[in-house]
PDB file of C-alpha atoms in Angstrom:
ATOM      1  CA  MET A   1     111.307 163.788  40.270  1.00  0.00           C
ATOM      2  CA  LEU A   2     113.587 163.852  43.309  1.00  0.00           C
ATOM      3  CA  SER A   3     115.413 167.042  42.335  1.00  0.00           C
ATOM      4  CA  THR A   4     112.121 168.916  42.115  1.00  0.00           C
ATOM      5  CA  PHE A   5     110.772 167.467  45.361  1.00  0.00           C
ATOM      6  CA  ILE A   6     113.963 168.248  47.294  1.00  0.00           C
ATOM      7  CA  ALA A   7     114.135 171.818  45.997  1.00  0.00           C
ATOM      8  CA  LEU A   8     110.418 172.306  46.682  1.00  0.00           C
ATOM      9  CA  ALA A   9     110.743 170.969  50.229  1.00  0.00           C
ATOM     10  CA  VAL A  10     113.728 173.202  51.020  1.00  0.00           C
ATOM     11  CA  GLY A  11     112.035 176.249  49.499  1.00  0.00           C
ATOM     12  CA  ALA A  12     108.778 175.587  51.383  1.00  0.00           C
ATOM     13  CA  LEU A  13     110.556 175.060  54.717  1.00  0.00           C
ATOM     14  CA  PHE A  14     112.542 178.251  54.240  1.00  0.00           C
ATOM     15  CA  GLY A  15     109.406 180.236  53.408  1.00  0.00           C
ATOM     16  CA  VAL A  16     107.475 178.829  56.394  1.00  0.00           C
ATOM     17  CA  ALA A  17     110.375 179.450  58.784  1.00  0.00           C
ATOM     18  CA  LEU A  18     110.740 183.004  57.535  1.00  0.00           C
ATOM     19  CA  HIS A  19     107.007 183.589  57.949  1.00  0.00           C
ATOM     20  CA  PHE A  20     106.884 182.425  61.570  1.00  0.00           C
ATOM     21  CA  THR A  21     110.163 183.979  62.717  1.00  0.00           C
ATOM     22  CA  THR A  22     109.671 187.445  61.241  1.00  0.00           C
ATOM     23  CA  SER A  23     106.940 190.061  60.984  1.00  0.00           C
ATOM     24  CA  LEU A  24     107.334 190.452  57.245  1.00  0.00           C
ATOM     25  CA  HIS A  25     104.339 190.661  54.948  1.00  0.00           C
ATOM     26  CA  PRO A  26     103.211 187.092  54.024  1.00  0.00           C
ATOM     27  CA  VAL A  27     104.085 187.730  50.387  1.00  0.00           C
ATOM     28  CA  VAL A  28     107.785 188.175  51.224  1.00  0.00           C
ATOM     29  CA  PRO A  29     108.331 184.661  52.698  1.00  0.00           C
ATOM     30  CA  ALA A  30     106.415 183.197  49.748  1.00  0.00           C
ATOM     31  CA  ILE A  31     108.655 184.957  47.237  1.00  0.00           C
ATOM     32  CA  ALA A  32     111.746 184.005  49.239  1.00  0.00           C
ATOM     33  CA  GLY A  33     110.638 180.371  49.221  1.00  0.00           C
ATOM     34  CA  VAL A  34     110.277 180.431  45.419  1.00  0.00           C
ATOM     35  CA  ILE A  35     113.738 181.958  45.061  1.00  0.00           C
ATOM     36  CA  VAL A  36     115.290 179.315  47.332  1.00  0.00           C
ATOM     37  CA  PHE A  37     113.466 176.580  45.399  1.00  0.00           C
ATOM     38  CA  SER A  38     114.875 177.906  42.119  1.00  0.00           C
ATOM     39  CA  ILE A  39     118.424 178.129  43.454  1.00  0.00           C
ATOM     40  CA  ILE A  40     118.396 174.632  44.977  1.00  0.00           C
ATOM     41  CA  TYR A  41     116.840 173.145  41.841  1.00  0.00           C
ATOM     42  CA  VAL A  42     119.467 174.709  39.567  1.00  0.00           C
ATOM     43  CA  ILE A  43     122.305 173.518  41.824  1.00  0.00           C
ATOM     44  CA  ILE A  44     121.005 169.938  41.886  1.00  0.00           C
ATOM     45  CA  LEU A  45     120.342 169.962  38.143  1.00  0.00           C
ATOM     46  CA  LYS A  46     123.840 171.198  37.328  1.00  0.00           C
ATOM     47  CA  LYS A  47     125.447 168.509  39.471  1.00  0.00           C
ATOM     48  CA  ILE A  48     123.334 165.752  37.930  1.00  0.00           C
ATOM     49  CA  MET A  49     123.950 166.933  34.376  1.00  0.00           C
ATOM     50  CA  ALA A  50     127.690 167.238  35.014  1.00  0.00           C
ATOM     51  CA  ARG A  51     127.795 163.601  36.148  1.00  0.00           C
ATOM     52  CA  ILE A  52     125.686 162.484  33.194  1.00  0.00           C
ATOM     53  CA  ASN A  53     127.920 164.384  30.774  1.00  0.00           C
ATOM     54  CA  ASP A  54     130.981 162.665  32.245  1.00  0.00           C
ATOM     55  CA  ALA A  55     129.285 159.304  31.776  1.00  0.00           C
ATOM     56  CA  MET A  56     128.313 160.161  28.189  1.00  0.00           C
ATOM     57  CA  GLU A  57     131.911 161.034  27.372  1.00  0.00           C
ATOM     58  CA  ALA A  58     132.890 157.546  28.504  1.00  0.00           C
ATOM     59  CA  VAL A  59     130.083 156.104  26.360  1.00  0.00           C
ATOM     60  CA  GLN A  60     131.364 157.978  23.295  1.00  0.00           C
ATOM     61  CA  LYS A  61     134.855 156.588  23.894  1.00  0.00           C
ATOM     62  CA  ASP A  62     133.436 153.056  24.038  1.00  0.00           C
ATOM     63  CA  ILE A  63     131.568 153.582  20.773  1.00  0.00           C
ATOM     64  CA  ALA A  64     134.643 155.049  19.077  1.00  0.00           C
ATOM     65  CA  ALA A  65     136.690 152.055  20.300  1.00  0.00           C
ATOM     66  CA  ASN A  66     134.112 149.569  18.965  1.00  0.00           C
ATOM     67  CA  ARG A  67     132.890 148.531  22.413  1.00  0.00           C
ATOM     68  CA  PRO A  68     129.093 148.784  21.956  1.00  0.00           C
ATOM     69  CA  ASP A  69     128.299 146.362  24.784  1.00  0.00           C
ATOM     70  CA  ALA A  70     130.302 148.487  27.226  1.00  0.00           C
ATOM     71  CA  ALA A  71     128.541 151.609  25.929  1.00  0.00           C
ATOM     72  CA  ILE A  72     125.115 150.043  26.467  1.00  0.00           C
ATOM     73  CA  HIS A  73     126.092 148.924  29.958  1.00  0.00           C
ATOM     74  CA  LYS A  74     127.129 152.477  30.888  1.00  0.00           C
ATOM     75  CA  LEU A  75     123.926 153.935  29.443  1.00  0.00           C
ATOM     76  CA  GLU A  76     121.843 151.474  31.435  1.00  0.00           C
ATOM     77  CA  ALA A  77     123.793 152.388  34.584  1.00  0.00           C
ATOM     78  CA  VAL A  78     123.128 156.103  34.016  1.00  0.00           C
ATOM     79  CA  GLN A  79     119.442 155.405  33.483  1.00  0.00           C
ATOM     80  CA  LYS A  80     119.162 153.332  36.653  1.00  0.00           C
ATOM     81  CA  LYS A  81     121.044 155.855  38.779  1.00  0.00           C
ATOM     82  CA  TYR A  82     119.401 159.097  37.620  1.00  0.00           C
ATOM     83  CA  GLU A  83     115.998 158.269  36.126  1.00  0.00           C
ATOM     84  CA  TYR A  84     114.200 159.348  39.332  1.00  0.00           C
ATOM     85  CA  TRP A  85     116.240 162.496  39.767  1.00  0.00           C
ATOM     86  CA  GLN A  86     115.357 164.397  36.636  1.00  0.00           C
ATOM     87  CA  PHE A  87     112.579 164.435  34.054  1.00  0.00           C
ATOM     88  CA  TYR A  88     113.198 162.622  30.763  1.00  0.00           C
ATOM     89  CA  ILE A  89     116.495 160.997  31.782  1.00  0.00           C
ATOM     90  CA  LYS A  90     114.999 157.536  31.245  1.00  0.00           C
ATOM     91  CA  LYS A  91     113.647 158.460  27.817  1.00  0.00           C
ATOM     92  CA  GLN A  92     116.952 160.039  26.810  1.00  0.00           C
ATOM     93  CA  MET A  93     118.906 156.937  27.788  1.00  0.00           C
ATOM     94  CA  ASN A  94     116.407 154.705  25.981  1.00  0.00           C
ATOM     95  CA  ALA A  95     116.982 156.774  22.851  1.00  0.00           C
ATOM     96  CA  GLN A  96     120.758 156.446  23.198  1.00  0.00           C
ATOM     97  CA  ILE A  97     120.628 152.694  23.797  1.00  0.00           C
ATOM     98  CA  GLY A  98     118.294 152.259  20.840  1.00  0.00           C
ATOM     99  CA  MET A  99     120.730 154.163  18.624  1.00  0.00           C
ATOM    100  CA  VAL A 100     123.616 151.882  19.600  1.00  0.00           C
ATOM    101  CA  TYR A 101     121.556 148.806  18.725  1.00  0.00           C
ATOM    102  CA  TYR A 102     120.503 150.440  15.459  1.00  0.00           C
ATOM    103  CA  LEU A 103     124.126 151.067  14.512  1.00  0.00           C
ATOM    104  CA  ARG A 104     124.802 147.389  15.216  1.00  0.00           C
ATOM    105  CA  ARG A 105     121.953 146.583  12.818  1.00  0.00           C
ATOM    106  CA  ASP A 106     120.048 144.871  15.606  1.00  0.00           C
ATOM    107  CA  PHE A 107     116.828 146.568  14.560  1.00  0.00           C
ATOM    108  CA  GLY A 108     114.606 144.436  16.789  1.00  0.00           C
ATOM    109  CA  LYS A 109     116.281 145.554  20.006  1.00  0.00           C
ATOM    110  CA  ALA A 110     116.721 149.064  18.636  1.00  0.00           C
ATOM    111  CA  TYR A 111     112.978 149.325  18.089  1.00  0.00           C
ATOM    112  CA  ASP A 112     112.205 148.229  21.654  1.00  0.00           C
ATOM    113  CA  TYR A 113     114.220 151.145  23.031  1.00  0.00           C
ATOM    114  CA  LEU A 114     113.576 153.785  20.386  1.00  0.00           C
ATOM    115  CA  LYS A 115     109.792 153.486  20.695  1.00  0.00           C
ATOM    116  CA  ILE A 116     110.053 154.558  24.348  1.00  0.00           C
ATOM    117  CA  GLY A 117     112.800 157.105  23.709  1.00  0.00           C
ATOM    118  CA  PHE A 118     112.825 160.895  23.866  1.00  0.00           C
ATOM    119  CA  VAL A 119     110.746 162.561  21.145  1.00  0.00           C
ATOM    120  CA  ARG A 120     113.087 165.569  21.048  1.00  0.00           C
ATOM    121  CA  HIS A 121     116.035 163.344  20.100  1.00  0.00           C
ATOM    122  CA  TRP A 122     115.548 163.696  16.361  1.00  0.00           C
ATOM    123  CA  VAL A 123     118.200 161.160  15.333  1.00  0.00           C
ATOM    124  CA  ALA A 124     116.584 158.467  17.468  1.00  0.00           C
ATOM    125  CA  MET A 125     113.117 159.383  16.181  1.00  0.00           C
ATOM    126  CA  ALA A 126     114.324 159.215  12.582  1.00  0.00           C
ATOM    127  CA  MET A 127     115.804 155.776  13.217  1.00  0.00           C
ATOM    128  CA  LEU A 128     112.485 154.640  14.680  1.00  0.00           C
ATOM    129  CA  ALA A 129     110.641 155.936  11.622  1.00  0.00           C
ATOM    130  CA  ILE A 130     113.059 154.097   9.325  1.00  0.00           C
ATOM    131  CA  ILE A 131     112.474 150.847  11.189  1.00  0.00           C
ATOM    132  CA  HIS A 132     108.747 151.332  10.617  1.00  0.00           C
ATOM    133  CA  MET A 133     109.488 151.827   6.927  1.00  0.00           C
ATOM    134  CA  LYS A 134     111.581 148.655   6.787  1.00  0.00           C
ATOM    135  CA  ARG A 135     108.619 146.815   8.332  1.00  0.00           C
ATOM    136  CA  ASN A 136     106.230 148.278   5.737  1.00  0.00           C
ATOM    137  CA  GLN A 137     104.415 150.213   8.471  1.00  0.00           C
ATOM    138  CA  THR A 138     103.832 153.352   6.435  1.00  0.00           C
ATOM    139  CA  LYS A 139     101.318 154.999   8.761  1.00  0.00           C
ATOM    140  CA  GLN A 140     103.589 154.537  11.765  1.00  0.00           C
ATOM    141  CA  MET A 141     106.574 155.842   9.794  1.00  0.00           C
ATOM    142  CA  ILE A 142     104.720 159.015   8.814  1.00  0.00           C
ATOM    143  CA  ALA A 143     103.355 159.512  12.337  1.00  0.00           C
ATOM    144  CA  THR A 144     106.852 159.171  13.821  1.00  0.00           C
ATOM    145  CA  PHE A 145     108.406 161.611  11.359  1.00  0.00           C
ATOM    146  CA  ASP A 146     105.552 164.048  11.986  1.00  0.00           C
ATOM    147  CA  LYS A 147     106.250 163.945  15.734  1.00  0.00           C
ATOM    148  CA  ALA A 148     109.952 164.499  15.120  1.00  0.00           C
ATOM    149  CA  VAL A 149     109.594 167.515  12.789  1.00  0.00           C
ATOM    150  CA  ALA A 150     106.952 169.019  15.072  1.00  0.00           C
ATOM    151  CA  VAL A 151     109.540 169.510  17.833  1.00  0.00           C
ATOM    152  CA  THR A 152     112.718 169.759  15.701  1.00  0.00           C
ATOM    153  CA  ARG A 153     111.681 172.120  12.931  1.00  0.00           C
ATOM    154  CA  LYS A 154     115.087 173.557  12.024  1.00  0.00           C
ATOM    155  CA  GLU A 155     117.064 170.377  11.252  1.00  0.00           C
ATOM    156  CA  PRO A 156     117.578 170.059   7.470  1.00  0.00           C
ATOM    157  CA  LEU A 157     118.632 166.407   7.540  1.00  0.00           C
ATOM    158  CA  LEU A 158     115.495 165.367   9.420  1.00  0.00           C
ATOM    159  CA  TRP A 159     113.242 166.845   6.714  1.00  0.00           C
ATOM    160  CA  THR A 160     115.476 165.310   4.052  1.00  0.00           C
ATOM    161  CA  LEU A 161     115.238 161.889   5.689  1.00  0.00           C
ATOM    162  CA  TYR A 162     111.467 162.217   5.824  1.00  0.00           C
ATOM    163  CA  ALA A 163     111.289 163.050   2.115  1.00  0.00           C
ATOM    164  CA  PHE A 164     113.816 160.350   1.199  1.00  0.00           C
ATOM    165  CA  CYS A 165     111.766 157.668   2.959  1.00  0.00           C
ATOM    166  CA  LEU A 166     108.557 158.878   1.329  1.00  0.00           C
ATOM    167  CA  GLU A 167     110.198 158.722  -2.093  1.00  0.00           C
ATOM    168  CA  LYS A 168     111.581 155.287  -1.256  1.00  0.00           C
ATOM    169  CA  ILE A 169     108.083 153.920  -0.608  1.00  0.00           C
ATOM    170  CA  GLY A 170     106.839 155.459  -3.848  1.00  0.00           C
ATOM    171  CA  ASP A 171     105.127 158.640  -2.633  1.00  0.00           C
ATOM    172  CA  ARG A 172     107.158 161.249  -4.537  1.00  0.00           C
ATOM    173  CA  ASN A 173     104.418 163.879  -4.429  1.00  0.00           C
ATOM    174  CA  LYS A 174     104.277 163.799  -0.619  1.00  0.00           C
ATOM    175  CA  ALA A 175     108.084 163.821  -0.529  1.00  0.00           C
ATOM    176  CA  VAL A 176     108.069 167.054  -2.561  1.00  0.00           C
ATOM    177  CA  ALA A 177     105.452 168.553  -0.226  1.00  0.00           C
ATOM    178  CA  ILE A 178     107.517 167.636   2.843  1.00  0.00           C
ATOM    179  CA  MET A 179     110.688 169.188   1.397  1.00  0.00           C
ATOM    180  CA  GLU A 180     108.789 172.362   0.542  1.00  0.00           C
ATOM    181  CA  LYS A 181     107.366 172.518   4.053  1.00  0.00           C
ATOM    182  CA  GLY A 182     110.790 171.803   5.528  1.00  0.00           C
ATOM    183  CA  LEU A 183     112.427 174.616   3.568  1.00  0.00           C
ATOM    184  CA  LYS A 184     109.854 177.052   4.927  1.00  0.00           C
ATOM    185  CA  LYS A 185     110.746 175.961   8.473  1.00  0.00           C
ATOM    186  CA  VAL A 186     114.520 175.752   7.998  1.00  0.00           C
ATOM    187  CA  GLY A 187     114.994 178.723   5.706  1.00  0.00           C
ATOM    188  CA  SER A 188     117.572 178.908   2.940  1.00  0.00           C
ATOM    189  CA  ASN A 189     119.460 175.612   2.562  1.00  0.00           C
ATOM    190  CA  GLU A 190     121.362 174.625  -0.573  1.00  0.00           C
ATOM    191  CA  LEU A 191     121.258 170.859  -0.018  1.00  0.00           C
ATOM    192  CA  MET A 192     117.541 170.831   0.683  1.00  0.00           C
ATOM    193  CA  SER A 193     116.831 173.056  -2.330  1.00  0.00           C
ATOM    194  CA  ALA A 194     118.925 170.829  -4.611  1.00  0.00           C
ATOM    195  CA  ASN A 195     117.163 167.702  -3.394  1.00  0.00           C
ATOM    196  CA  LEU A 196     113.777 169.325  -3.778  1.00  0.00           C
ATOM    197  CA  GLU A 197     114.571 170.076  -7.416  1.00  0.00           C
ATOM    198  CA  ALA A 198     115.801 166.509  -7.891  1.00  0.00           C
ATOM    199  CA  LEU A 199     112.501 165.184  -6.562  1.00  0.00           C
ATOM    200  CA  LYS A 200     110.498 167.469  -8.823  1.00  0.00           C
ATOM    201  CA  GLU A 201     112.525 166.335 -11.848  1.00  0.00           C
ATOM    202  CA  GLY A 202     112.158 162.659 -10.977  1.00  0.00           C
ATOM    203  CA  LYS A 203     115.847 162.295 -10.192  1.00  0.00           C
ATOM    204  CA  LYS A 204     117.554 160.549  -7.289  1.00  0.00           C
ATOM    205  CA  MET A 205     118.179 162.634  -4.180  1.00  0.00           C
ATOM    206  CA  LYS A 206     121.840 163.293  -3.364  1.00  0.00           C
ATOM    207  CA  ILE A 207     122.367 162.875   0.357  1.00  0.00           C
ATOM    208  CA  GLN A 208     126.011 161.840   0.508  1.00  0.00           C
ATOM    209  CA  ASP A 209     127.150 165.405   1.200  1.00  0.00           C
ATOM    210  CA  TYR A 210     125.798 164.998   4.739  1.00  0.00           C
ATOM    211  CA  GLY A 211     128.629 162.515   5.353  1.00  0.00           C
ATOM    212  CA  ASP A 212     128.743 159.938   8.130  1.00  0.00           C
ATOM    213  CA  ILE A 213     125.727 161.408   9.884  1.00  0.00           C
ATOM    214  CA  TRP A 214     123.718 160.299   6.837  1.00  0.00           C
ATOM    215  CA  TYR A 215     125.279 156.854   6.550  1.00  0.00           C
ATOM    216  CA  GLN A 216     124.463 156.020  10.166  1.00  0.00           C
ATOM    217  CA  PHE A 217     120.824 155.687   9.096  1.00  0.00           C
ATOM    218  CA  GLN A 218     121.848 152.847   6.749  1.00  0.00           C
ATOM    219  CA  LEU A 219     119.397 153.701   4.005  1.00  0.00           C
ATOM    220  CA  GLU A 220     121.700 153.247   1.035  1.00  0.00           C
ATOM    221  CA  LYS A 221     124.918 151.536   1.980  1.00  0.00           C
ATOM    222  CA  GLN A 222     126.926 150.778   5.079  1.00  0.00           C
ATOM    223  CA  GLY A 223     128.939 153.760   6.258  1.00  0.00           C
ATOM    224  CA  ALA A 224     130.943 154.310   9.415  1.00  0.00           C
ATOM    225  CA  LEU A 225     129.141 151.775  11.605  1.00  0.00           C
ATOM    226  CA  ILE A 226     129.972 149.985  14.783  1.00  0.00           C
TER     227      ILE A 226
END
């Protein structure tokens, strides 16, 4: 990535210059070069992230104003401009674009972006897993959820979504096991505990208390969608 290469080049040049223009022990210029690299890298990263955050604020305004096409266009522009500057920018933008398509119920296009999205974006990963479920691709659904909970262990709704989808495809026993595992990772959580008991008693899980963040996954009925 360009930010790393630039910072590395500046740090290396500084260390080399210091080595040949002073009589310091060779270790000192090396350490100085690492320090300069770190400082330059942080400066570049902060500037890039500030610009991306500004762009994302504009994207959120487009989504709130029911302008999904404009939001997608801005996300694509951010991806094109910064994908070579910082690690994972392309994957993060793919995840965001996929989410917008998912909210529009264009699951085909959503899948194309979500499958190459950022694994640490748990909402996007959950949406990808749900698409697999809708396509009766059970193994892929489970594999996707497993990847998501492996890197986002503390999110109650992610574990709940996993269990809900398992129950929906008829695997209540695995759904119970997932909720039990999730509670161990998350810790005390009233909603998760209540839904675990519901699963054990053969009752329907109650997810509505999560609000709009639940309805965006469109598993029961249409909520606050684009």
